[in-house]
GROMACS .gro file of C-alpha atoms in nm:
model
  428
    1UNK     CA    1  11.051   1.438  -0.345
    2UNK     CA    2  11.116   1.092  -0.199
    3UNK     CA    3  11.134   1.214   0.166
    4UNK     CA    4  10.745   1.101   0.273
    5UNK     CA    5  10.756   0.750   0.070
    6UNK     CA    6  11.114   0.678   0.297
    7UNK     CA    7  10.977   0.877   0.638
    8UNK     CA    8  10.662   0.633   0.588
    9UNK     CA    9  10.847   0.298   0.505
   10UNK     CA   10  11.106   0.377   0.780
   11UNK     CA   11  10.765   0.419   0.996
   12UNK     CA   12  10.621   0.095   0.923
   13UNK     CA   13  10.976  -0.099   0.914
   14UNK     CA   14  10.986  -0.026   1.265
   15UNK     CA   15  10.635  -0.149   1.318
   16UNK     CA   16  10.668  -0.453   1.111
   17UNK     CA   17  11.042  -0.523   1.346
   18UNK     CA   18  10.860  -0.462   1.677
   19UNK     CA   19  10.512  -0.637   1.649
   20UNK     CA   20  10.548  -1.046   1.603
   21UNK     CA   21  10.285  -1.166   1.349
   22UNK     CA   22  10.284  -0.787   1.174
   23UNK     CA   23  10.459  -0.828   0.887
   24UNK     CA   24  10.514  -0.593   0.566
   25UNK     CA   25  10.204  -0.744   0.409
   26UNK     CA   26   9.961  -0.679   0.684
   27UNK     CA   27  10.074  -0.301   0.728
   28UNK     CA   28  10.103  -0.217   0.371
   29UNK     CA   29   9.694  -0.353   0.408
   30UNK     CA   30   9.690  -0.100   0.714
   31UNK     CA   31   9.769   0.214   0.498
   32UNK     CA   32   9.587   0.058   0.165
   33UNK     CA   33   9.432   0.372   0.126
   34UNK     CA   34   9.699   0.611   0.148
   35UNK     CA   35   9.917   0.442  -0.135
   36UNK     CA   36   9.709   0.593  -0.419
   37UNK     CA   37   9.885   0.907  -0.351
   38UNK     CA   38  10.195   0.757  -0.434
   39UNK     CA   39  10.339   0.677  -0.802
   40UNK     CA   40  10.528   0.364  -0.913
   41UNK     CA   41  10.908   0.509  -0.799
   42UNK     CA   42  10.789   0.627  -0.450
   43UNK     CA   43  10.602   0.277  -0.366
   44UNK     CA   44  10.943   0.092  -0.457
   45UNK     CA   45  11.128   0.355  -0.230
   46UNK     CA   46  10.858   0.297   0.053
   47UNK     CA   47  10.864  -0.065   0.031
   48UNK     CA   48  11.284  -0.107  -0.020
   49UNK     CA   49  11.295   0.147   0.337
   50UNK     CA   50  11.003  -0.068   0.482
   51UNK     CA   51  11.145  -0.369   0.400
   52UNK     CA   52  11.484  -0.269   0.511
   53UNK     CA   53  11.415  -0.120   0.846
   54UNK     CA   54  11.202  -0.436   0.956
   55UNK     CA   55  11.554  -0.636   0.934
   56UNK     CA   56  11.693  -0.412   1.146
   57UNK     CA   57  11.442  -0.386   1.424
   58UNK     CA   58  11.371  -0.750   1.420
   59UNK     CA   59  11.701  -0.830   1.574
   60UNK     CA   60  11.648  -0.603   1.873
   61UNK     CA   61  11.346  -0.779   2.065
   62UNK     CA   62  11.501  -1.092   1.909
   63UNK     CA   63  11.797  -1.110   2.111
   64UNK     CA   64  11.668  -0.894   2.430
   65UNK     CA   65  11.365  -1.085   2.511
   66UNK     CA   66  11.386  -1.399   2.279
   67UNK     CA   67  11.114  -1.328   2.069
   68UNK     CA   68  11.096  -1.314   1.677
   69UNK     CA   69  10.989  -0.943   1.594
   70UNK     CA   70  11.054  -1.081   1.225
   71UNK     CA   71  11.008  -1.434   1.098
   72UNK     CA   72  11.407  -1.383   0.976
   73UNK     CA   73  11.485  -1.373   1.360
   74UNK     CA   74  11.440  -1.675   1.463
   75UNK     CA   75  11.817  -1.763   1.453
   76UNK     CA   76  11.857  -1.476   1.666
   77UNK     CA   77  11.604  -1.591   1.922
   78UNK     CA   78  11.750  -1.946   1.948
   79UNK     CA   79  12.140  -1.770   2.020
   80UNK     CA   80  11.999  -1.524   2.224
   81UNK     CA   81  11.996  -1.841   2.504
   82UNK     CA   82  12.259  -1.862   2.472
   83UNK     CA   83  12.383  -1.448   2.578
   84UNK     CA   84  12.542  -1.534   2.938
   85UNK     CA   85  12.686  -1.119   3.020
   86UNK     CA   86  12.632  -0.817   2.930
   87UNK     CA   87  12.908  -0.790   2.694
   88UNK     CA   88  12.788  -1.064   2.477
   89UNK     CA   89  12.474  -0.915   2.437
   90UNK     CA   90  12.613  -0.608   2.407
   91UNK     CA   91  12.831  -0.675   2.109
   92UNK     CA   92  12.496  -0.899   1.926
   93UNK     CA   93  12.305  -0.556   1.929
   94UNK     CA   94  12.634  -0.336   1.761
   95UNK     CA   95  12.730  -0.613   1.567
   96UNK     CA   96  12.409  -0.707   1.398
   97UNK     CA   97  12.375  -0.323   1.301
   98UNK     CA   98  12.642  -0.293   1.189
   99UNK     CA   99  12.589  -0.610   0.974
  100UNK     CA  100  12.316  -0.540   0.867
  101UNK     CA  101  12.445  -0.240   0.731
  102UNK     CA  102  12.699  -0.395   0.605
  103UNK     CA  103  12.528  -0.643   0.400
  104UNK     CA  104  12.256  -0.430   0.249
  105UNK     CA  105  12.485  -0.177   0.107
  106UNK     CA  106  12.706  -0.462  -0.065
  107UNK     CA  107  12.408  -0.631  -0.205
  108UNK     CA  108  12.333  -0.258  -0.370
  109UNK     CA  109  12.706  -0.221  -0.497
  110UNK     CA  110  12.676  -0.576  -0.611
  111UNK     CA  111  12.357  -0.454  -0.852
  112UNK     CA  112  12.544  -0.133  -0.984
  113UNK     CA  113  12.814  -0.347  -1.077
  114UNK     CA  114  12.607  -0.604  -1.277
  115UNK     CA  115  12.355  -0.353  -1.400
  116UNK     CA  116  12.430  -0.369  -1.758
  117UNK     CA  117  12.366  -0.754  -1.730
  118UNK     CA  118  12.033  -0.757  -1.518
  119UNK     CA  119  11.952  -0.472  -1.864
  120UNK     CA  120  12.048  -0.755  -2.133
  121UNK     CA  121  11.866  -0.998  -1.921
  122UNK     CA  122  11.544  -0.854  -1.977
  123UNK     CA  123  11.583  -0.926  -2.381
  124UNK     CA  124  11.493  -1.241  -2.301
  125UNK     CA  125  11.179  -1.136  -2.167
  126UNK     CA  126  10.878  -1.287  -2.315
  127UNK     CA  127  10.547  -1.485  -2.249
  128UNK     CA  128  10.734  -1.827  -2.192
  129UNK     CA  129  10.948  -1.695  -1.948
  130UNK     CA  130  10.714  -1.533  -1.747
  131UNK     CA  131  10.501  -1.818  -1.753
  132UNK     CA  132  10.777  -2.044  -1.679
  133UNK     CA  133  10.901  -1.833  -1.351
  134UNK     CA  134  10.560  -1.786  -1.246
  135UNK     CA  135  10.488  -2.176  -1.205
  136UNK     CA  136  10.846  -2.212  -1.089
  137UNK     CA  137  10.785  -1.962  -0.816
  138UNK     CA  138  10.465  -2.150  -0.738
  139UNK     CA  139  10.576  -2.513  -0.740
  140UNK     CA  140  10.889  -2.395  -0.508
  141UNK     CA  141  10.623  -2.233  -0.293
  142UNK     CA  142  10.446  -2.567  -0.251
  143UNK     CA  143  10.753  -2.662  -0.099
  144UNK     CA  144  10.877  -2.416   0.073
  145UNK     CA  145  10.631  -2.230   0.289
  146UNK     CA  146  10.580  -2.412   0.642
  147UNK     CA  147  10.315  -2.638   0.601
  148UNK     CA  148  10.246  -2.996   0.428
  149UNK     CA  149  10.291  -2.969   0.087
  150UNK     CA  150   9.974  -3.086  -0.044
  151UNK     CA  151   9.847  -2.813   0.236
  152UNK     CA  152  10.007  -2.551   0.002
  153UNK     CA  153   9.886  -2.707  -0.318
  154UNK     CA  154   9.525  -2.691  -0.179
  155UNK     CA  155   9.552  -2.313  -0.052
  156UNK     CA  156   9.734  -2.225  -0.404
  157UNK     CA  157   9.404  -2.397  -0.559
  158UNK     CA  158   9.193  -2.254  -0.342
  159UNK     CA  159   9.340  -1.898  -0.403
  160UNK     CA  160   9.362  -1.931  -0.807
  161UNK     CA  161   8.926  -2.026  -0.718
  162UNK     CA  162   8.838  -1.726  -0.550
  163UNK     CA  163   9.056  -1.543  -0.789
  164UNK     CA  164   8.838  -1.619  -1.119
  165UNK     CA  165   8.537  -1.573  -0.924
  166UNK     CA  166   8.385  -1.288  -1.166
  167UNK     CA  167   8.393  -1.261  -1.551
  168UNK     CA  168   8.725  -1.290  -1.748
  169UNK     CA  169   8.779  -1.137  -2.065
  170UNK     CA  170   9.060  -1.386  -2.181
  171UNK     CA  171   8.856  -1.691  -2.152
  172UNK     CA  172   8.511  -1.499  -2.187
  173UNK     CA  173   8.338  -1.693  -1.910
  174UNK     CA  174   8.147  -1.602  -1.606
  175UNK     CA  175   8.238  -1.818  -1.282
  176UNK     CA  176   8.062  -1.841  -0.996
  177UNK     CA  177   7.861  -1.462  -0.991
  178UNK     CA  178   7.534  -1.608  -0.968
  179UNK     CA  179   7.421  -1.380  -1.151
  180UNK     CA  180   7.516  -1.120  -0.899
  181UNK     CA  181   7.626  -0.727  -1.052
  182UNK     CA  182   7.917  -0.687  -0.759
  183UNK     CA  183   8.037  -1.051  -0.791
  184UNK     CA  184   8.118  -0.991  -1.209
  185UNK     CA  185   8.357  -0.740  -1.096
  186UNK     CA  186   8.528  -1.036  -0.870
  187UNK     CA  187   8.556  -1.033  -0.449
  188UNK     CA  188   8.742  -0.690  -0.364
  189UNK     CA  189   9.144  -0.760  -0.338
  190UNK     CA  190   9.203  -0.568   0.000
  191UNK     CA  191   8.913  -0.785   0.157
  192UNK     CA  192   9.024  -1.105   0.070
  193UNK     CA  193   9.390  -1.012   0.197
  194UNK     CA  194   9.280  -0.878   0.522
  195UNK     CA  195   9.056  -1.137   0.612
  196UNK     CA  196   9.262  -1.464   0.436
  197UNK     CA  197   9.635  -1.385   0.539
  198UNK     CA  198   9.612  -1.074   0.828
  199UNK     CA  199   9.371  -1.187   1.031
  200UNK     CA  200   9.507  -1.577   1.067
  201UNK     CA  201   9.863  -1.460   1.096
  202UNK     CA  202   9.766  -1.164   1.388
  203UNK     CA  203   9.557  -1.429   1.549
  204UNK     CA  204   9.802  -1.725   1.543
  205UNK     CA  205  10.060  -1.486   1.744
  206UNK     CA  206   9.783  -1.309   1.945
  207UNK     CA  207   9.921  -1.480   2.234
  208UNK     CA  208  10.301  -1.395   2.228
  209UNK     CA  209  10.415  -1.149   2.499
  210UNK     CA  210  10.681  -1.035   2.610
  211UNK     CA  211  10.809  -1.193   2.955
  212UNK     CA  212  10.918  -0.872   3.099
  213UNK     CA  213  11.144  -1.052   3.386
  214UNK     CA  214  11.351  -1.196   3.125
  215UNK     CA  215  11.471  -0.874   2.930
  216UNK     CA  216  11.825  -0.890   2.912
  217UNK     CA  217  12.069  -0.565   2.983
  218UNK     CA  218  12.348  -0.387   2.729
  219UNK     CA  219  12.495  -0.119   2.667
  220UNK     CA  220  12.592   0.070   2.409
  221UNK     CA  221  12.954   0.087   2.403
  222UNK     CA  222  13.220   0.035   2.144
  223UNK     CA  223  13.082  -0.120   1.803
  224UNK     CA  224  13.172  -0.488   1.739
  225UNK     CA  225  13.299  -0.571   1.402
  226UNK     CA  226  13.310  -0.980   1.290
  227UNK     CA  227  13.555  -1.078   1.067
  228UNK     CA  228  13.528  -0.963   0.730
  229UNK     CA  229  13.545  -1.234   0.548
  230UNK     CA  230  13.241  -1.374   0.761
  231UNK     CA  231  13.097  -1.088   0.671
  232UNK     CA  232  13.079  -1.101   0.317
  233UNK     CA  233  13.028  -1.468   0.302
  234UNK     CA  234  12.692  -1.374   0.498
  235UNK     CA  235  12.600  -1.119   0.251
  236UNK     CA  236  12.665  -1.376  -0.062
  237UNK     CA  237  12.450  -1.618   0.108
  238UNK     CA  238  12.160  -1.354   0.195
  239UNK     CA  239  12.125  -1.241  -0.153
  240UNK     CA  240  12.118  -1.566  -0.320
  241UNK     CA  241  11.896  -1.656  -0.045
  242UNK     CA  242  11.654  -1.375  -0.112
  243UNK     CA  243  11.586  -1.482  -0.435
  244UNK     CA  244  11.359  -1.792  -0.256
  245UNK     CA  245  10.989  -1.817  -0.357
  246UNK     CA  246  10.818  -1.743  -0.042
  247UNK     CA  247  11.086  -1.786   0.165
  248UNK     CA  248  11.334  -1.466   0.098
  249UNK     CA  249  11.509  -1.317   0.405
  250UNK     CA  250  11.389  -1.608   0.636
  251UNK     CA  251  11.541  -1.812   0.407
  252UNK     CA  252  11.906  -1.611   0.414
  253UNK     CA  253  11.931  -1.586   0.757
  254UNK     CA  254  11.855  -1.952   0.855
  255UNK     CA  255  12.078  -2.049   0.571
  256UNK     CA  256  12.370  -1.865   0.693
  257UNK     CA  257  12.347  -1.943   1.057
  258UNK     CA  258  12.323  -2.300   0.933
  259UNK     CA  259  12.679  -2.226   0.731
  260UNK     CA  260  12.789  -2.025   1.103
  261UNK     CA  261  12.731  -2.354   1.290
  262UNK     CA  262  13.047  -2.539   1.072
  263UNK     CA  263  13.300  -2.254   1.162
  264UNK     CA  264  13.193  -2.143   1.468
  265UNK     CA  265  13.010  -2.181   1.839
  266UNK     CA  266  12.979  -1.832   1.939
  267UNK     CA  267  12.672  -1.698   1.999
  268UNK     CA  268  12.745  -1.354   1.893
  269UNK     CA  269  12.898  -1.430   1.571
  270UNK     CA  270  12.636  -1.670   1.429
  271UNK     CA  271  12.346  -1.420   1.562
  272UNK     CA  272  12.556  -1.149   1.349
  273UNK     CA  273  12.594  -1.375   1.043
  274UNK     CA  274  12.221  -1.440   1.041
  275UNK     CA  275  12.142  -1.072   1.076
  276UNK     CA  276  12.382  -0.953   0.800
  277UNK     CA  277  12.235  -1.210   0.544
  278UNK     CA  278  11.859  -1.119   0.606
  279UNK     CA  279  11.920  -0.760   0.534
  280UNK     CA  280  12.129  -0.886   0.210
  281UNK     CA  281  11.830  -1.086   0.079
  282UNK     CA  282  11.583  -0.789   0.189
  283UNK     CA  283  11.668  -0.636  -0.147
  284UNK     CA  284  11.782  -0.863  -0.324
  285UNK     CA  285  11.435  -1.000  -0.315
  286UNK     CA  286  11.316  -0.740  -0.472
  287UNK     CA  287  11.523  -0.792  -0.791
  288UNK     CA  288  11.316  -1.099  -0.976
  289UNK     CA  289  11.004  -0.826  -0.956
  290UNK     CA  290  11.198  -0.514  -1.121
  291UNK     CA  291  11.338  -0.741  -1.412
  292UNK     CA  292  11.065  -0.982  -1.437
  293UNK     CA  293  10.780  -0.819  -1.314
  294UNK     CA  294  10.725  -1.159  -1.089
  295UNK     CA  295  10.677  -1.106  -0.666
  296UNK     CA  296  10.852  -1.381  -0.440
  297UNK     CA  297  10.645  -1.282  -0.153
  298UNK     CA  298  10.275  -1.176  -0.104
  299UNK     CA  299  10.395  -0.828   0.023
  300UNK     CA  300  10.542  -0.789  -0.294
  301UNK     CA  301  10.248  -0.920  -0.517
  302UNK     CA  302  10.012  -0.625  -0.322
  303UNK     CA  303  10.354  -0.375  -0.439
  304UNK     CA  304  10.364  -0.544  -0.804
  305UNK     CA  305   9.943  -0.485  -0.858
  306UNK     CA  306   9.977  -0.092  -0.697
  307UNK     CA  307  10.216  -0.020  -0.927
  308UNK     CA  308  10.020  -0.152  -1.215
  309UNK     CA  309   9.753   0.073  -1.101
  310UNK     CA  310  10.018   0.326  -1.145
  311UNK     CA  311  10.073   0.248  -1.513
  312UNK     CA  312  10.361   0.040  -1.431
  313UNK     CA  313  10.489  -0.153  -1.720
  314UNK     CA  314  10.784  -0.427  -1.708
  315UNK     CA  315  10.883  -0.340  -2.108
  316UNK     CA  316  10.883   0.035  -2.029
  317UNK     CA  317  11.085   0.016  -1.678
  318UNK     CA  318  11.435   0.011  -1.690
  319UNK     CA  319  11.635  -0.097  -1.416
  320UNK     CA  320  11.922   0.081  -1.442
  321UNK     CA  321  11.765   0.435  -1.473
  322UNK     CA  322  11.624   0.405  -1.141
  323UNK     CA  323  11.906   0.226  -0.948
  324UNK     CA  324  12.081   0.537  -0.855
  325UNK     CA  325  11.753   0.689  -0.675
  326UNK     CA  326  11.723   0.339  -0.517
  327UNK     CA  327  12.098   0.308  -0.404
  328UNK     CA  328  12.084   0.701  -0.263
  329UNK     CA  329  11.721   0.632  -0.076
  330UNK     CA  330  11.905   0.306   0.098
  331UNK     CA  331  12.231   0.431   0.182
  332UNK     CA  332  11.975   0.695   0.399
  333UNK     CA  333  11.759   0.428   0.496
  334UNK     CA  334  12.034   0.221   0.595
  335UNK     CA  335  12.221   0.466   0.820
  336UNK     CA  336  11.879   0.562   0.973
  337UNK     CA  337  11.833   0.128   1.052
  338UNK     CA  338  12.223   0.141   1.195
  339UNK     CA  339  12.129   0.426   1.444
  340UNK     CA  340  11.803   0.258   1.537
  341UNK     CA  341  11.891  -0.077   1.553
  342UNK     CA  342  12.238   0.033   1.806
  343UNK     CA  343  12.259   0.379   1.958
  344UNK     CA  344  11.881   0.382   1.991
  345UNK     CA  345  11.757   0.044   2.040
  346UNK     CA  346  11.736   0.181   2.416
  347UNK     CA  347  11.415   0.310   2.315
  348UNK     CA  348  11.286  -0.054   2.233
  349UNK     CA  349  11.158  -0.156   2.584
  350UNK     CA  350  10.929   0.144   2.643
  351UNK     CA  351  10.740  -0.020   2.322
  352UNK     CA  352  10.690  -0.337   2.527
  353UNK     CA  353  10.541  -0.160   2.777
  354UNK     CA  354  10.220  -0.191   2.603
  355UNK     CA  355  10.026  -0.473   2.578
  356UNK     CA  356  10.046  -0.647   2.309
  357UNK     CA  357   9.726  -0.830   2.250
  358UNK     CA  358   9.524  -0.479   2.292
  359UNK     CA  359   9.768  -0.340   2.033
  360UNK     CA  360   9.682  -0.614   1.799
  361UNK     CA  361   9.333  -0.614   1.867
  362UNK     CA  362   9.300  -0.231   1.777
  363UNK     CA  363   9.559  -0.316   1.453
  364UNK     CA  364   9.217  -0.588   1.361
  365UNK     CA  365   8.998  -0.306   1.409
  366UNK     CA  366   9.199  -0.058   1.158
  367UNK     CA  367   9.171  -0.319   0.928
  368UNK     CA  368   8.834  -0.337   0.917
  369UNK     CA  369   8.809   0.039   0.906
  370UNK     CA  370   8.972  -0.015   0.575
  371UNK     CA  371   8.747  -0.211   0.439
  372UNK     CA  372   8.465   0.025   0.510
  373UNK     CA  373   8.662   0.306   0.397
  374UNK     CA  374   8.795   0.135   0.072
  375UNK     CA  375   8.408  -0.016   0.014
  376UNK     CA  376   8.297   0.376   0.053
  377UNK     CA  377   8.545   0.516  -0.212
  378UNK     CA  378   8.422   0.256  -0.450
  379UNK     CA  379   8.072   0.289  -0.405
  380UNK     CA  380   8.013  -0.080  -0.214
  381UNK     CA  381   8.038  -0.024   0.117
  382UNK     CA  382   7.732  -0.274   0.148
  383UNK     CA  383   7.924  -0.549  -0.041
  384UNK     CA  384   8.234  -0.461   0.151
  385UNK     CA  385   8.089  -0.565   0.468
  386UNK     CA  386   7.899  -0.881   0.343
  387UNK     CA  387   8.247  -1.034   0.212
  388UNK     CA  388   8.438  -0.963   0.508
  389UNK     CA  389   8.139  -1.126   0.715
  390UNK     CA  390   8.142  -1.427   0.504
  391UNK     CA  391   8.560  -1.431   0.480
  392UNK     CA  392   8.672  -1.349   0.888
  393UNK     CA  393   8.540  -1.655   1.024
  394UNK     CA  394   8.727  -1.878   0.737
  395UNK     CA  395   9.027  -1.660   0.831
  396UNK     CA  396   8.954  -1.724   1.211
  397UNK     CA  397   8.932  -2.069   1.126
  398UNK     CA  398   9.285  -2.106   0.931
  399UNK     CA  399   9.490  -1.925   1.213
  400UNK     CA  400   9.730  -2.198   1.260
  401UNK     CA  401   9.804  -2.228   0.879
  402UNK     CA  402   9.999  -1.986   0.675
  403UNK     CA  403   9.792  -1.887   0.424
  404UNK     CA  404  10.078  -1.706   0.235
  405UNK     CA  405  10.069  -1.947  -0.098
  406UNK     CA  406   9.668  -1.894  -0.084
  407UNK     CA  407   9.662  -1.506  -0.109
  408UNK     CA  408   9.985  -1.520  -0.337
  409UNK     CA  409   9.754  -1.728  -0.600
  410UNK     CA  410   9.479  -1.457  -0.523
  411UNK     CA  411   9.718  -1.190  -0.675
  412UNK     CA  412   9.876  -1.314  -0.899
  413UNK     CA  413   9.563  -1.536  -1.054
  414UNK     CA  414   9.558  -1.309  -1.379
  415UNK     CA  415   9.902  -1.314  -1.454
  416UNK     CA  416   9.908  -1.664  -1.468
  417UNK     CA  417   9.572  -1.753  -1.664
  418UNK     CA  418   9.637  -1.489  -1.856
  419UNK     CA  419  10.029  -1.564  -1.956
  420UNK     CA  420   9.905  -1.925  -1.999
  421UNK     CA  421   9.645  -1.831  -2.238
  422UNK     CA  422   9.898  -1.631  -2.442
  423UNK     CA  423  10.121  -1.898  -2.425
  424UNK     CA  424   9.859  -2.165  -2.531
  425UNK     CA  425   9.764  -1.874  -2.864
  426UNK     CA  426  10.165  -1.879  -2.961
  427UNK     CA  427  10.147  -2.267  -2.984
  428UNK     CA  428   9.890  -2.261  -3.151
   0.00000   0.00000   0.00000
């Protein structure tokens, strides 16, 4: 039943590990128009395998060539110097598989054990908490993601804007339609993503190659394990790390390879301790959506409003009925990302035979397929078009900014006018 949703997020995870700049959000915009097929369990068990795999393959071009296939990585690119022989390298690649594998699997036994208390936490669900984490999530977001905060507070502004453009039924108002039919329905979701956070982030690493000279050699020999104790350490500080607004697994990995630096100065371990704690916070991210209902990154927020399509509701969904699916689809998932990431991360450098600027320019080109193809199956192809012209060039022209808190307001612009609202009729 579950095979397709993990044989396509296994798919893109590779994808999303090989391709700097091509992140989970971007591809799950790529195959927009296949999701409808899926219901609320499968597009969890896609996105935990997508998610997943990405760690994995990430580490691969990270430490062979030097370049971040994920933004989680980057500890592994600055080591990765630092790999004088073959063995060194050698035991980075086994080591961070096995890591990883490691520390996803632990974060998962570390949920079944508390599952009756992540249950009991959602008693204290209500419209003040959800309010209150969403404008915690948002103010840590300000600060957080990697530009000037007042940057952020402008693109969260900016996205909350474009987001009420249309009529809304809480506050019965019409903003900005101009009197226009398509505009009352509000600018089209996938439009706004593709053109306001895929297009800047493919364009702002348009330029990275791969220096092919510089590839450095392995081999795939006997498995290198770090110490244990490392080991979990890593995994504690990846899942608490995943639980970062924005941030996530980019936030686990640089946090432990921070910790790495105190104990230790080889290479190989701290690239392995950095590895193990972005697959920790990989899922653990994840868990503030399933209790709470609230995403920590804008992949998630375009997961969170599919399932809603899907009738997905946060009263209804109990965590610990579908844990056991979950845990079963990862420990697959997982073993698939160990032999990918070691016994067949030889396959790696025929992918960087290609070049990578005409494979992002035709990944540009798919998007805007989808956008004709999503404006066809809603009848506005026309109006479609029109807001992508008007949006690309904006995107074009934010390339160098991450535009991740702007499209995160975008999605999530109803939950929070609408929870406020709620919140201000309880006061009253």
């Amino acid at each position: 039943m579950f095979i397709e949703p993990l044989l396509l997020g296994i798919t893109l995870g590779v994808f999303s590990g090989l391709i700097p700049g091509v992140g989970n959000f971007v591809l799950m915009l790529l195959i927009w128009p296949f999701l409808g097929s899926f219901g609320v369990v499968e597009l969890l068990m896609m996105y935990a395998a997508m998610a997943s795999i990405g760690q994995y393959i990430g580490s691969i071009p990270a430490i062979i060539y030097g370049i971040p296939g994920e933004g989680s990585s980057y500890p592994a690119v600055a080591e990765s110097k630092r790999l004088t022989s073959v063995k060194q390298v050698s035991q980075a690649i086994s080591g961070s598989a096995l890591g990883s594998a490691v520390g996803s699997l632990l974060v998962v036994g570390l949920c079944w054990v508390f599952l009756d208390y992540t249950d009991k936490i959602k008693y204290f669900y209500n419209t003040k908490v959800l309010v209150s984490l969403l404008f915690t999530v948002t103010l840590v977001m300000i600060f957080t993601v990697n530009n000037r905060w007042y940057v952020n507070a402008l693109l969260i502004i900016s996205g909350l804007l474009l987001g009420l453009i249309g009529y809304n039924s809480y506050l019965n108002i019409n903003f900005a339609t101009f009197n226009n039919l398509y505009l009352y329905a509000g600018l089209p979701m996938p439009v706004v993503l593709i053109c306001l956070f895929a297009i800047p982030q493919m364009l702002h690493h348009f330029n990275d190659d791969v220096n092919k000279g510089l590839a450095k050699t392995y081999e795939i020999g006997r498995i290198y394990v770090l110490n244990p104790l490392a080991m979990l350490g890593s995994t504690l500080i990846g899942f608490f790390g995943g639980l970062i607004p924005g941030l996530t697994t980019i936030f686990s990995s640089t946090a432990a390879y921070n910790v790495s630096m105190l104990f230790t100065r080889d290479p190989v371990k701290r690239i392995i301790v950095s590895e193990t704690a972005n697959n920790a916070g990989a899922f653990s991210q994840l868990l503030p959506l399933l209790i709470f209902g609230v995403p920590l990154v804008g992949s998630e927020a375009i997961l969170l409003f599919l399932m809603e399509q899907k009738g997905f509701n946060l009263v209804q969904f109990k965590f610990s009925d579908f844990l056991p699916t979950l845990a079963a689809g990862l420990v697959v998932v997982n073993f698939v990302g160990f032999l990918l990431a070691w016994p067949l991360s030889r396959a790696v450098p025929f992918f960087y035979k290609f070049n990578l600027k005409i494979v992002m320019s035709l990944l540009i080109a798919m998007l805007f397929c989808v956008t004709l193809y999503t404006g066809y199956t809603n009848y506005s192809t026309a109006y479609y078009v029109i807001c992508f012209a008007v949006l690309a060039p904006i995107g074009v022209m934010l390339r160098n900014v991450n535009t991740l808190p702007l499209v995160f307001a975008f999605i999530i612009h109803n939950k929070i006018i609408d929870g406020t609202f709620r919140l201000y009729q309880l006061i009253q």
